[in-house]
Short mmCIF file of C-alpha atoms in Angstrom, two decimals:
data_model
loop_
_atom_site.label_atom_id
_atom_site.label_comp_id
_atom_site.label_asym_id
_atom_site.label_seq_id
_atom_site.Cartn_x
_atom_site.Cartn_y
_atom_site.Cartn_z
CA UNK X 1 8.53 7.01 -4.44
CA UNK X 2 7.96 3.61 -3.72
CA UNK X 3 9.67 1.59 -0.59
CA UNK X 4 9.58 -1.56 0.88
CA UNK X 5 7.38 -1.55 4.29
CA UNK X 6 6.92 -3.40 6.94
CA UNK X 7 2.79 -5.48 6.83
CA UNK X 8 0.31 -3.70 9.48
CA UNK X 9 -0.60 -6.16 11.69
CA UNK X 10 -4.32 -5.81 11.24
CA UNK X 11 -3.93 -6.11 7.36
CA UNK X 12 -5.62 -9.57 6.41
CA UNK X 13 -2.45 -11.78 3.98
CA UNK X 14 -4.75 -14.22 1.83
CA UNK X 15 -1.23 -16.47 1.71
CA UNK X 16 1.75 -15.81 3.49
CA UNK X 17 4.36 -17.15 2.27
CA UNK X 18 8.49 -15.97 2.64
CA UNK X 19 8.22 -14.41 -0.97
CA UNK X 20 5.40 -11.98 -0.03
CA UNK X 21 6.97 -8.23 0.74
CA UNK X 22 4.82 -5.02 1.12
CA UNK X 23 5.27 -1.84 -1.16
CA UNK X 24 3.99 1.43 0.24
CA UNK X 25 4.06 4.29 -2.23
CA UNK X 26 4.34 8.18 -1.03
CA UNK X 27 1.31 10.46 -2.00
CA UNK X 28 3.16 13.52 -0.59
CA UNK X 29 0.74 16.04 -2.07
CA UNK X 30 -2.09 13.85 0.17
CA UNK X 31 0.39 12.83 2.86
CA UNK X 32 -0.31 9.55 2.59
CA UNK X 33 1.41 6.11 1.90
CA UNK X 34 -0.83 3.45 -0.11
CA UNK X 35 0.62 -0.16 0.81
CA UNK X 36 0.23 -3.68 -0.84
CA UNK X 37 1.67 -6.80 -0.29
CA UNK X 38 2.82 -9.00 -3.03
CA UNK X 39 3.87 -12.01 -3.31
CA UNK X 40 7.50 -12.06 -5.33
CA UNK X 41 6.71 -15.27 -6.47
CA UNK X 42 3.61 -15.27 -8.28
CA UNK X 43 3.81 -11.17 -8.68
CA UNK X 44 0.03 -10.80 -8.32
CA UNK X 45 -1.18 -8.83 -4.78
CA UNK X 46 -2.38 -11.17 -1.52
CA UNK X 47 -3.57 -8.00 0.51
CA UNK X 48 -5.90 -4.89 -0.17
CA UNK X 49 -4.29 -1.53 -0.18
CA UNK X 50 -4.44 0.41 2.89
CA UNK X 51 -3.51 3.89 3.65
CA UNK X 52 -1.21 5.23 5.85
CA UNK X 53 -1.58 9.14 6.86
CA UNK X 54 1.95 10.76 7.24
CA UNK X 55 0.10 13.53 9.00
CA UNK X 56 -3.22 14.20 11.17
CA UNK X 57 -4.71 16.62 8.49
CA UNK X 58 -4.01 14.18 5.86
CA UNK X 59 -6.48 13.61 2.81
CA UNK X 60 -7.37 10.25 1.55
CA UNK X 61 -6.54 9.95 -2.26
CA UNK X 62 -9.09 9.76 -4.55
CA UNK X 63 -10.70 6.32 -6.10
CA UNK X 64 -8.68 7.20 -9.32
CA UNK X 65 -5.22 7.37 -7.54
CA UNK X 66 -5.73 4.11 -5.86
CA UNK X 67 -6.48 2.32 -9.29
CA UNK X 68 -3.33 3.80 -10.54
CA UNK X 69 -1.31 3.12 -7.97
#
């Protein structure tokens, strides 16, 4: 599922500008959340992804899931 999310404050924005919103998308089978921001405007991505466990045992997703995503 993916949600709007709120930016992690250490998460370097290339350009912020008030169009730019973060996605995070739920790997529950990792229990993880991938986020990106985006800005609305231009539609193309102004962060990295980052990962977000959901749990301490969590397991990063592979390189293939992250492409995807």
């Amino acid at each position: 599922m993916i949600t709007f999310i709120e930016i992690p404050p250490e998460i370097e924005i290339e350009s912020f500008s008030g169009s730019v919103r973060a996605f995070g998308a739920s790997f529950d089978f990792y229990d993880m959340i991938i986020g990106i921001a985006i800005d609305l405007a231009t539609g193309k991505p102004v962060s990295k992804a980052w990962l977000t466990p959901q749990v301490d045992s969590a397991v990063e997703p592979s390189e293939e899931w992250l492409e995807f995503f």
